[in-house]
CSV table of C-alpha atoms (C1' of nucleotides) and ligand atoms in Angstrom, one decimal:
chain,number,residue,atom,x,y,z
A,1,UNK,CA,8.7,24.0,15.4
A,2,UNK,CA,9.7,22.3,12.3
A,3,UNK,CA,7.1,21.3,10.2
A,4,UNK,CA,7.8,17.3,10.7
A,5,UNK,CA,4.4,16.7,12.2
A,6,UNK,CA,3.9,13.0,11.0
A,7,UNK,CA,2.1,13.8,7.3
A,8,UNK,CA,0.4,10.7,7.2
A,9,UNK,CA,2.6,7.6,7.8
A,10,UNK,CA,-0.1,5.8,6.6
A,11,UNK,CA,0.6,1.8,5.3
A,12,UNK,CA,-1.1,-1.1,3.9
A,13,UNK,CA,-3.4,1.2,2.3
A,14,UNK,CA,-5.6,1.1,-0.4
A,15,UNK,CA,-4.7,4.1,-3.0
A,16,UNK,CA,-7.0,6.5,-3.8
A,17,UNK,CA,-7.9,5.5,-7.3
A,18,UNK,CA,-8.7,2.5,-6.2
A,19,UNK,CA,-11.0,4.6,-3.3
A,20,UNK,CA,-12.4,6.6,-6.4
A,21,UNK,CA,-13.2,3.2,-8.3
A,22,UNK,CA,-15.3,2.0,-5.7
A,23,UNK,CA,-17.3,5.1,-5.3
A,24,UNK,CA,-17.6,5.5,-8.9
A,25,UNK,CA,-18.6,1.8,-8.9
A,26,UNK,CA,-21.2,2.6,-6.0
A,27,UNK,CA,-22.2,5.6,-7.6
A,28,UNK,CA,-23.5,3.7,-10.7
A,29,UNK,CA,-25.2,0.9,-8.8
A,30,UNK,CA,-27.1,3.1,-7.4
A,31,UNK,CA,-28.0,5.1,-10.8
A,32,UNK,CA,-28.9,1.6,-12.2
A,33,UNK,CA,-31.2,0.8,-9.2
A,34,UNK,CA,-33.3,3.5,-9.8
A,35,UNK,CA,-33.3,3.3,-13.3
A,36,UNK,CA,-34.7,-0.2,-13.1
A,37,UNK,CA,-37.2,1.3,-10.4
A,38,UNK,CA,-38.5,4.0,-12.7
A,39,UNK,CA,-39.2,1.6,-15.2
A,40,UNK,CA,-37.0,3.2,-18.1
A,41,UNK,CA,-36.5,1.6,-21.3
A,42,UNK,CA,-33.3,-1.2,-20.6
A,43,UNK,CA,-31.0,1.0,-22.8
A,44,UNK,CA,-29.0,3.5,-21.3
A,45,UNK,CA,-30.2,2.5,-17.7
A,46,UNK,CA,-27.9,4.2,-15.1
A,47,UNK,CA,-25.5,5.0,-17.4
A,48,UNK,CA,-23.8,8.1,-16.4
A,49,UNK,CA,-20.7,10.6,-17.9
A,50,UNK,CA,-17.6,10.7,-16.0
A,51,UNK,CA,-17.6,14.6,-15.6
A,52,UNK,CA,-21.2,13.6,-13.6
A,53,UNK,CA,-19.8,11.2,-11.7
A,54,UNK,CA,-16.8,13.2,-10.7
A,55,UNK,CA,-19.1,16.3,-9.8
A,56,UNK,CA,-21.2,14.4,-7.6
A,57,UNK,CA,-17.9,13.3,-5.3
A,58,UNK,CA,-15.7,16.3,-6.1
A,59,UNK,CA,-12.7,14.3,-7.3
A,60,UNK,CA,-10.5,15.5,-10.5
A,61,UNK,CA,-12.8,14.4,-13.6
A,62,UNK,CA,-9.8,13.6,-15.7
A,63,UNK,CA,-8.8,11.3,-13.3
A,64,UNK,CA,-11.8,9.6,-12.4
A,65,UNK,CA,-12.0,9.1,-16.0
A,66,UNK,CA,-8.9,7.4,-16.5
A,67,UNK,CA,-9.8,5.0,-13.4
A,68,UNK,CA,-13.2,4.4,-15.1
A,69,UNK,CA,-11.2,3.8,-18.6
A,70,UNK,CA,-9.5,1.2,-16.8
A,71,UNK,CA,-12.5,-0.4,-14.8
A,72,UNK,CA,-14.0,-0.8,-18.8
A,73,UNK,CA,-10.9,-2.7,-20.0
A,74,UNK,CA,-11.1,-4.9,-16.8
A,75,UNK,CA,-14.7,-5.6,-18.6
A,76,UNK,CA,-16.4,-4.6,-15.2
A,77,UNK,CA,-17.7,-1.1,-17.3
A,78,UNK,CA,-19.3,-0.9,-20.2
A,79,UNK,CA,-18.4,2.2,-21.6
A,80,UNK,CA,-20.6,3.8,-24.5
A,81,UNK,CA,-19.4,7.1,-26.5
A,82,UNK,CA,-21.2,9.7,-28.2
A,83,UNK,CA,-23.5,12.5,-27.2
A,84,UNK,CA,-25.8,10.5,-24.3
A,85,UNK,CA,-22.6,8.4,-23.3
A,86,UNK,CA,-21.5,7.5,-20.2
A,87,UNK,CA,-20.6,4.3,-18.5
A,88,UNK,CA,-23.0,1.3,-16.9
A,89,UNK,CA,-22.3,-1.5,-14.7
A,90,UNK,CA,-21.6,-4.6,-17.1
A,91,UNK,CA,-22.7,-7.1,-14.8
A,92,UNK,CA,-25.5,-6.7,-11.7
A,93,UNK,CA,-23.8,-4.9,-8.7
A,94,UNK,CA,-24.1,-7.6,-6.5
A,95,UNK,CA,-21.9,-9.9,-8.9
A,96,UNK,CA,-19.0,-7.3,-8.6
A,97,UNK,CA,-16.6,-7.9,-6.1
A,98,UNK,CA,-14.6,-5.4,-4.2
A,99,UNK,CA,-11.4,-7.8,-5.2
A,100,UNK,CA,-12.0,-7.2,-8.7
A,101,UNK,CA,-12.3,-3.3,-8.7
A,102,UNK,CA,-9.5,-3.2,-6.3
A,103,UNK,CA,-7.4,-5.5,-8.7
A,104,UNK,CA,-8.3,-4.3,-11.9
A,105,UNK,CA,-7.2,-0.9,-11.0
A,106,UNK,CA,-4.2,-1.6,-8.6
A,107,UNK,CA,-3.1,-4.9,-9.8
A,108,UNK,CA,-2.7,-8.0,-8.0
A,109,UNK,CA,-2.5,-7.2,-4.5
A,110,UNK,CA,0.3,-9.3,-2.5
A,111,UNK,CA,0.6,-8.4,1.0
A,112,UNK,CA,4.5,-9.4,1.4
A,113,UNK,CA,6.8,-8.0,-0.5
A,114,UNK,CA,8.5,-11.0,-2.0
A,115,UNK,CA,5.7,-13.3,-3.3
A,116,UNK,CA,5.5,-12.1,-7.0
A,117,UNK,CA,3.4,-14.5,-8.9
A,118,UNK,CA,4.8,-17.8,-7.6
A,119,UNK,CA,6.3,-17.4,-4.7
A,120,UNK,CA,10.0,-17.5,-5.8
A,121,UNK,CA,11.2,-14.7,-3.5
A,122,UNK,CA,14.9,-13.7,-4.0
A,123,UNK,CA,14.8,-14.6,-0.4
A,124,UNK,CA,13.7,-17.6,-0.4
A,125,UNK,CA,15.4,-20.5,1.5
A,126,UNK,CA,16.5,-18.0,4.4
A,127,UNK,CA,13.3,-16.7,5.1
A,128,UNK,CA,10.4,-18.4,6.2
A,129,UNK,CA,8.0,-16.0,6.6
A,130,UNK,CA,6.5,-15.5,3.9
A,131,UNK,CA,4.0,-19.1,4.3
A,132,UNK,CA,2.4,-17.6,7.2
A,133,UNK,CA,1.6,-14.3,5.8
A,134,UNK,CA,0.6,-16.2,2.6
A,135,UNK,CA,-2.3,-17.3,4.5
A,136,UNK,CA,-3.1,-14.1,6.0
A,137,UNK,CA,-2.9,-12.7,2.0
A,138,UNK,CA,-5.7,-14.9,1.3
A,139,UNK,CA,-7.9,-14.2,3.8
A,140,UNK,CA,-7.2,-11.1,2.7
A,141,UNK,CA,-8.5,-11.7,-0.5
A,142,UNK,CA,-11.4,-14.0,0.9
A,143,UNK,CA,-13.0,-11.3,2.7
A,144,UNK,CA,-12.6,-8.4,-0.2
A,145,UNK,CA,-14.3,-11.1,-2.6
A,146,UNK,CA,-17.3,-11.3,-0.2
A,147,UNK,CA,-18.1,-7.9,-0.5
A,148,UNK,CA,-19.8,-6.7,-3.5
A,149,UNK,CA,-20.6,-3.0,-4.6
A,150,UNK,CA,-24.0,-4.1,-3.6
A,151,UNK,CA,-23.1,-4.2,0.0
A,152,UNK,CA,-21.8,-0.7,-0.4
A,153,UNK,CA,-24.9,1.2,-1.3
A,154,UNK,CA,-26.4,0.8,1.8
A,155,UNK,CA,-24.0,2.2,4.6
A,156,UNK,CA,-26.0,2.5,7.4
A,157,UNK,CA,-27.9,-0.8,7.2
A,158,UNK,CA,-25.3,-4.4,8.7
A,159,UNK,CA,-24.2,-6.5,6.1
A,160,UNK,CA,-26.9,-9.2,6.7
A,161,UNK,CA,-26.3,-12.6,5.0
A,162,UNK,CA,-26.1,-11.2,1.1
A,163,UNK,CA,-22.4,-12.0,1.4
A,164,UNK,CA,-21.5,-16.1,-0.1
A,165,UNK,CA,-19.5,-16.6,3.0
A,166,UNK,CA,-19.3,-13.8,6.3
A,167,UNK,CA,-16.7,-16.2,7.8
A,168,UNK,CA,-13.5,-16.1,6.9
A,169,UNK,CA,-10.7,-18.9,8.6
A,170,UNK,CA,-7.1,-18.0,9.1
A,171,UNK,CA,-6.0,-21.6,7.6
A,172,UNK,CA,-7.6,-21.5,4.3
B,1,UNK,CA,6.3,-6.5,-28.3
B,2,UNK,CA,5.9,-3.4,-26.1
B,3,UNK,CA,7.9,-3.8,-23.0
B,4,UNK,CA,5.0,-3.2,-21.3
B,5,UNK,CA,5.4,-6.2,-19.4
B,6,UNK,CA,3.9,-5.0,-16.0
B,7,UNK,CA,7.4,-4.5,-14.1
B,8,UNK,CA,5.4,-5.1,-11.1
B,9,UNK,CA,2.6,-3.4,-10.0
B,10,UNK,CA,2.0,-4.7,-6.9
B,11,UNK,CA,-0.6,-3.1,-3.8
B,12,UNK,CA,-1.6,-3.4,-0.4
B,13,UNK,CA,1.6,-4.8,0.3
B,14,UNK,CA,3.6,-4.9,3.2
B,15,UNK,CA,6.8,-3.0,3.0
B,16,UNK,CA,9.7,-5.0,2.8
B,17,UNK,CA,11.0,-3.1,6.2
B,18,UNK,CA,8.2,-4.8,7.9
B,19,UNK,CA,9.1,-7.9,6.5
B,20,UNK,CA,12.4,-7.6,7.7
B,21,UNK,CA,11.3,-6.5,11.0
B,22,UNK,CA,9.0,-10.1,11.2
B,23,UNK,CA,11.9,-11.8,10.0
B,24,UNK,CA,14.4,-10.7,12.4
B,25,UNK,CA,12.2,-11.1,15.4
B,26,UNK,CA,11.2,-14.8,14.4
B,27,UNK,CA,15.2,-14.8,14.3
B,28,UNK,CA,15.2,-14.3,17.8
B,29,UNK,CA,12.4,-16.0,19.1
B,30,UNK,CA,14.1,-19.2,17.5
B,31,UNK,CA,17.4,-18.1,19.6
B,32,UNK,CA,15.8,-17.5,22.7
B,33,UNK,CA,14.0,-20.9,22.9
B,34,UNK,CA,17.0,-22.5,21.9
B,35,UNK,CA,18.9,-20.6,24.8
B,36,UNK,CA,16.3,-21.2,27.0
B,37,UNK,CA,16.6,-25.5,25.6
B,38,UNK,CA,20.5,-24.8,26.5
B,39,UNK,CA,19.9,-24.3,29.7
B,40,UNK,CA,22.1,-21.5,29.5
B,41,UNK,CA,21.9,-18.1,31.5
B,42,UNK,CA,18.8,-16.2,32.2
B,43,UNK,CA,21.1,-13.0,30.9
B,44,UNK,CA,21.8,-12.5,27.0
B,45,UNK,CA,19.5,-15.2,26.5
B,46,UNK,CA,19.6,-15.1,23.0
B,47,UNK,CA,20.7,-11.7,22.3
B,48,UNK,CA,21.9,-10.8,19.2
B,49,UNK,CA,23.9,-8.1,17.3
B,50,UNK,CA,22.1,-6.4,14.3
B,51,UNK,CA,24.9,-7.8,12.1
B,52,UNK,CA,24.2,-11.0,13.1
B,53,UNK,CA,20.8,-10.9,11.9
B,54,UNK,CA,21.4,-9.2,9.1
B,55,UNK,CA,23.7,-11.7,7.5
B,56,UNK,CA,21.6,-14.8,8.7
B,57,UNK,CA,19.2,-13.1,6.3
B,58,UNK,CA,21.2,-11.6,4.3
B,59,UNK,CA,19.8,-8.2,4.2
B,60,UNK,CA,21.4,-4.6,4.6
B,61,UNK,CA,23.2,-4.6,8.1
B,62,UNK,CA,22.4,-0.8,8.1
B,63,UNK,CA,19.2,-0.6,7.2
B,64,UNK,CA,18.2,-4.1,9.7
B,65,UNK,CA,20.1,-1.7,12.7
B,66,UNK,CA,17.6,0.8,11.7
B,67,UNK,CA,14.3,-1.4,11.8
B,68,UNK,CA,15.7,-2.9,15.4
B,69,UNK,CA,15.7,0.2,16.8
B,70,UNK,CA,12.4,1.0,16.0
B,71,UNK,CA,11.6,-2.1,17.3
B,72,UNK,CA,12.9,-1.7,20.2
B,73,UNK,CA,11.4,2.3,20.5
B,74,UNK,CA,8.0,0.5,20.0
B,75,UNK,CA,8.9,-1.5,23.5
B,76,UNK,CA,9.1,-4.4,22.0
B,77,UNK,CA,12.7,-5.3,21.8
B,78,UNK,CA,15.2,-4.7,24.2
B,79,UNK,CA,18.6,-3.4,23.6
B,80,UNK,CA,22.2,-3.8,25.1
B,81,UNK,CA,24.9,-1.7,23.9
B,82,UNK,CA,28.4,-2.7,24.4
B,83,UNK,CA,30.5,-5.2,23.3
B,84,UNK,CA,28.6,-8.4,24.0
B,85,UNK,CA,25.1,-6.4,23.1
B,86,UNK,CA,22.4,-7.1,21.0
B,87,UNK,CA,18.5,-7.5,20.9
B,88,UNK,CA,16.3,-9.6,22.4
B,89,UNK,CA,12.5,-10.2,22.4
B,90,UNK,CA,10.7,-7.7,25.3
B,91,UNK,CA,8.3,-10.4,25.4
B,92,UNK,CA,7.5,-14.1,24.8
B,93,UNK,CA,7.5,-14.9,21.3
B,94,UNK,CA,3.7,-16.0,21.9
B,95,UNK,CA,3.0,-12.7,23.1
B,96,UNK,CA,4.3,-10.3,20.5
B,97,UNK,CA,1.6,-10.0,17.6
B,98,UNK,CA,2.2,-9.7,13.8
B,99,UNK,CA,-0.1,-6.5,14.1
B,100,UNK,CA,2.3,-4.8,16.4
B,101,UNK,CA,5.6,-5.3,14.5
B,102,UNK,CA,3.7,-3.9,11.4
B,103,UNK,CA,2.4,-0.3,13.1
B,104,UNK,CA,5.3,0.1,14.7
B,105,UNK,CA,7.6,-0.1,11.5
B,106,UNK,CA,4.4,0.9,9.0
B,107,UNK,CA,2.5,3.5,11.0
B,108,UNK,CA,-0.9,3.0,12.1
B,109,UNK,CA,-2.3,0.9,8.5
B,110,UNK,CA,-5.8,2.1,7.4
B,111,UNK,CA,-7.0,0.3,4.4
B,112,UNK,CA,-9.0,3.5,3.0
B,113,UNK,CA,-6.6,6.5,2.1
B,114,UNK,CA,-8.9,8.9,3.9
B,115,UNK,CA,-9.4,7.5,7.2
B,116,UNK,CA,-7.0,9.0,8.8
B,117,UNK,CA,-7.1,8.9,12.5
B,118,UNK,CA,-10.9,9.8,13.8
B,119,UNK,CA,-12.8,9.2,10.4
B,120,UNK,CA,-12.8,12.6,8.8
B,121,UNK,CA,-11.9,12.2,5.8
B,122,UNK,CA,-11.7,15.1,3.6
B,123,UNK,CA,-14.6,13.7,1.6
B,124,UNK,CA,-16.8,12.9,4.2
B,125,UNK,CA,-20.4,13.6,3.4
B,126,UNK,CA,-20.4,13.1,-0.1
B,127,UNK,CA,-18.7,9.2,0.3
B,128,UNK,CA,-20.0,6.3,1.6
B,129,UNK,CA,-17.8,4.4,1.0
B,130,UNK,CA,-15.1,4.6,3.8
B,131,UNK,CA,-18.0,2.6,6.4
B,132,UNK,CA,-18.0,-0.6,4.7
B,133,UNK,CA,-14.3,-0.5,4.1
B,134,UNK,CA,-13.5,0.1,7.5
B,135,UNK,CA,-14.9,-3.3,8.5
B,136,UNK,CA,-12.5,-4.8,6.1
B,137,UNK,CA,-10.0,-2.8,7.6
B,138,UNK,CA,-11.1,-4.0,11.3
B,139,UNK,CA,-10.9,-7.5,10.1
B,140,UNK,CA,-7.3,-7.2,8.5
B,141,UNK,CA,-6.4,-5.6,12.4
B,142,UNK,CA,-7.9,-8.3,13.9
B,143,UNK,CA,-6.9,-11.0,11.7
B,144,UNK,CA,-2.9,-9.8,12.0
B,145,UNK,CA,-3.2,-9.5,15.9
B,146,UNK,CA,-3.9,-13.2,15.9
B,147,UNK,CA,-0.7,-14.4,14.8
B,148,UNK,CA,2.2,-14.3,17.0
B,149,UNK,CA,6.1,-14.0,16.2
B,150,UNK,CA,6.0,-17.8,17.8
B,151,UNK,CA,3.9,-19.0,14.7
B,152,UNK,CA,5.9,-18.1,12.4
B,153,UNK,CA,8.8,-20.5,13.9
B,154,UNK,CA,6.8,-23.4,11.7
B,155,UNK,CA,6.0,-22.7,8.8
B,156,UNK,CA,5.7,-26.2,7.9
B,157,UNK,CA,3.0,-27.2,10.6
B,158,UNK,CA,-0.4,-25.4,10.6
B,159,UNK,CA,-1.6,-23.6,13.2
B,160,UNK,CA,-3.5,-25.4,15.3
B,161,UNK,CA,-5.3,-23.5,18.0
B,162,UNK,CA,-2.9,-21.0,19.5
B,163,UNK,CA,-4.4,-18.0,18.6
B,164,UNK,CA,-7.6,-15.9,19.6
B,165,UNK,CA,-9.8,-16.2,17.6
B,166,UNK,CA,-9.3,-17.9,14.2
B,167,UNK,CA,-12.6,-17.3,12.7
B,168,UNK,CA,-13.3,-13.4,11.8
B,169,UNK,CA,-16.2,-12.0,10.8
B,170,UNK,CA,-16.9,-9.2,8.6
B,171,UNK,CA,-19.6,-7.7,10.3
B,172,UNK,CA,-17.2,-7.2,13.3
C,1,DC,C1',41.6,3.2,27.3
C,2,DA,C1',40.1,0.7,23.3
C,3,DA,C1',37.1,-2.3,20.9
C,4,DT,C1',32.5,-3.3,20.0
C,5,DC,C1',28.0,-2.3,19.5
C,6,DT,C1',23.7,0.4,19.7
C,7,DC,C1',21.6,5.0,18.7
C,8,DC,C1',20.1,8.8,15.9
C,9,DG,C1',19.7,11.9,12.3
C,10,DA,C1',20.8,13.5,7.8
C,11,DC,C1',21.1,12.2,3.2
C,12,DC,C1',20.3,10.0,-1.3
C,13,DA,C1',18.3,7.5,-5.5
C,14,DC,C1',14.5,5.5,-7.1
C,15,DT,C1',9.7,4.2,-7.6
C,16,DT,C1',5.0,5.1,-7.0
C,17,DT,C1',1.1,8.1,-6.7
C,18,DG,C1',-2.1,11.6,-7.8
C,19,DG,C1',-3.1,14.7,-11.1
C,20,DT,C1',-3.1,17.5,-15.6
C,21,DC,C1',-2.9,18.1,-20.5
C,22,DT,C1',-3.2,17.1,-25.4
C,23,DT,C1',-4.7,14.7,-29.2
C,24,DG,C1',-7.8,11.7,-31.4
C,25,DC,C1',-12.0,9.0,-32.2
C,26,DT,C1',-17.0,7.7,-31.8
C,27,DT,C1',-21.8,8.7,-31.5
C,28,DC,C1',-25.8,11.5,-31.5
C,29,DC,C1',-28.7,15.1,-33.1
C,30,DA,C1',-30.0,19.7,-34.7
D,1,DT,C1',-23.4,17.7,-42.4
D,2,DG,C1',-21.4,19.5,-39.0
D,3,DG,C1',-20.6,20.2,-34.2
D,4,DA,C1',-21.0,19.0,-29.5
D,5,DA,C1',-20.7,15.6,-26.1
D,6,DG,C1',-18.4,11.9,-24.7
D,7,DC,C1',-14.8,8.2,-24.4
D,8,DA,C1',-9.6,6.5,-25.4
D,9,DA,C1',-4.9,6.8,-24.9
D,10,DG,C1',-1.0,8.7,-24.3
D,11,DA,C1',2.8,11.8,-22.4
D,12,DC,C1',4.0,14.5,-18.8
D,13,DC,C1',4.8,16.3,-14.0
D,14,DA,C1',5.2,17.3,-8.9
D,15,DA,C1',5.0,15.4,-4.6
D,16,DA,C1',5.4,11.7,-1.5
D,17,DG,C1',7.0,7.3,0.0
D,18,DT,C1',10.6,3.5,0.0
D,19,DG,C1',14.9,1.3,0.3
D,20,DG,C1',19.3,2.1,1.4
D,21,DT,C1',23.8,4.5,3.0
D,22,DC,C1',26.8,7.3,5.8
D,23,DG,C1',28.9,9.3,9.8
D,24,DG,C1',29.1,10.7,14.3
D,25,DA,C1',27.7,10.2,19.3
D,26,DG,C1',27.1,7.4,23.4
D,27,DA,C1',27.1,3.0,26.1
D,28,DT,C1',29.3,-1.2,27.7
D,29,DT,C1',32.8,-4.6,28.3
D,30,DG,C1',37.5,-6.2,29.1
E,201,LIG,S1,10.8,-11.7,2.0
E,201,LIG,FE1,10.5,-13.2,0.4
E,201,LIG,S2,10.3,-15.0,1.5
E,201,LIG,FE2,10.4,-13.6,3.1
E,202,LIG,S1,-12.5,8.5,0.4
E,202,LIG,FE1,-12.8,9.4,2.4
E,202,LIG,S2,-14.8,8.7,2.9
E,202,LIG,FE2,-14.5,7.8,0.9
DNA sequence: CAATCTCCGACCACTTTGGTCTTGCTTCCA
DNA sequence: TGGAAGCAAGACCAAAGTGGTCGGAGATTG
């Protein structure tokens, strides 16, 4: 009857800007391939307007926009204004990790709540388990690093052996 | 100059509920081996109050109470009212997984903020995205189900070879 | 029966997230 | 030489999630 029917209860999650990043990310990768393919002058290749990108995933344009601002100061974008403007991969998508999107536009991702930037917890001394899950942060981060926006333009196809290392150890 | 200075900005965390929940279960593991050292009665072997906890940790009492009984909801405490009562582990320490602490206290975790429970997301058709993600997501699962509440008890040592499978792949 | 302890739901303050709007600036081209 | 098209950078807001508190009800022991 009441309408407490479990919204989402979702955790550990990545937000959706980040989501948006990564498709935007994709989105331009693939612009760039076939831009290269078509043999078009090096200028401008794939570069592609916000308000485009939005329209082809249906997400708010303003927002995408500000997620694509910040993807530019991270230096993964290269942004260019004007009438023809738009923004371009600043680096080959296979040299773009899905850690550095995924940082740039969440910030640096700790999977405990304590560990801040050196592990002084306010806890620390009567807690000892945050070493453990230190190690699981960092595999974590290992496997997220492996996967570039390259690997994401092809969805149906396995991950062959593109990736620097597929195998990813508990103890790091 | 600004005080910009990035209060904290911190993602794909764990919430510090779970991390109390971890913490007060390695809290009893340790008490129910020592117990079990002692010699001392198969009963209340190693039960303990929520206030106990609580203060061994130093963390709200209230709040703690709250994350036990989830725990125990989930199955994998039990509880004893009364005036001796307390919790104790449902199962050997060895048996009880880091994954399963975390979605009983988190909810089920799904790395993508669209998968929700049976793929659909809302932008299904028009994303590619969620496919490649959701190995990432599989290997976090898998990854957490390998450690137990029993190696967390040293955090000094490493861990050797008690788990599964230590090595995960992306391409699951 | 009384003390102790778990159980359960309501409640709250605060932070984060997703999203919009406004204002300004740069580049291109008609 | 203007616009128009596009990025840049804020303030701003509503909704949701998080951390934490409170108070009463029920169970267990002595
Ligand atoms: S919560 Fe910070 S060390 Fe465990
Ligand atoms: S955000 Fe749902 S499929 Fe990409």
């Amino acid at each position: 009857m009441r309408r407490n029917l479990r919204p989402h209860t979702p955790m550990l999650r990545l937000t959706k800007k980040a989501d948006y990043g990564l498709m935007a990310l994709k989105y331009l990768a693939e612009q760039a391939y076939l831009a290269e393919q078509a043999g078009s002058d090096a200028r401008n290749s794939g570069a592609r307007s916000a308000k485009d990108i939005a329209e082809a995933y249906h997400i708010p344009p303003q927002l995408l926009a500000k997620i694509l601002q910040t993807l530019a100061r991270a230096g993964l974008l290269l942004s260019h204004a004007g009438t023809n403007g738009g923004y371009a991969l600043a680096r080959a998508a296979a040299d773009i990790s899905a850690f550095e999107v995924i940082r740039a536009i969440d910030g640096p991702l700790f999977i405990t709540s304590c560990i801040t930037i050196h592990g002084t917890c306010d806890l620390a001394g009567h807690c000892t388990i945050k070493e453990p899950l230190r190690k699981v942060n960092d595999s974590i981060t290992d496997l997220l690093s492996g996967i570039s926006v390259a690997d994401l333009i092809e969805p149906a196809d396995q991950l062959p052996a593109p990736m620097a290392g597929g195998l990813i150890s508990i103890e790091r």
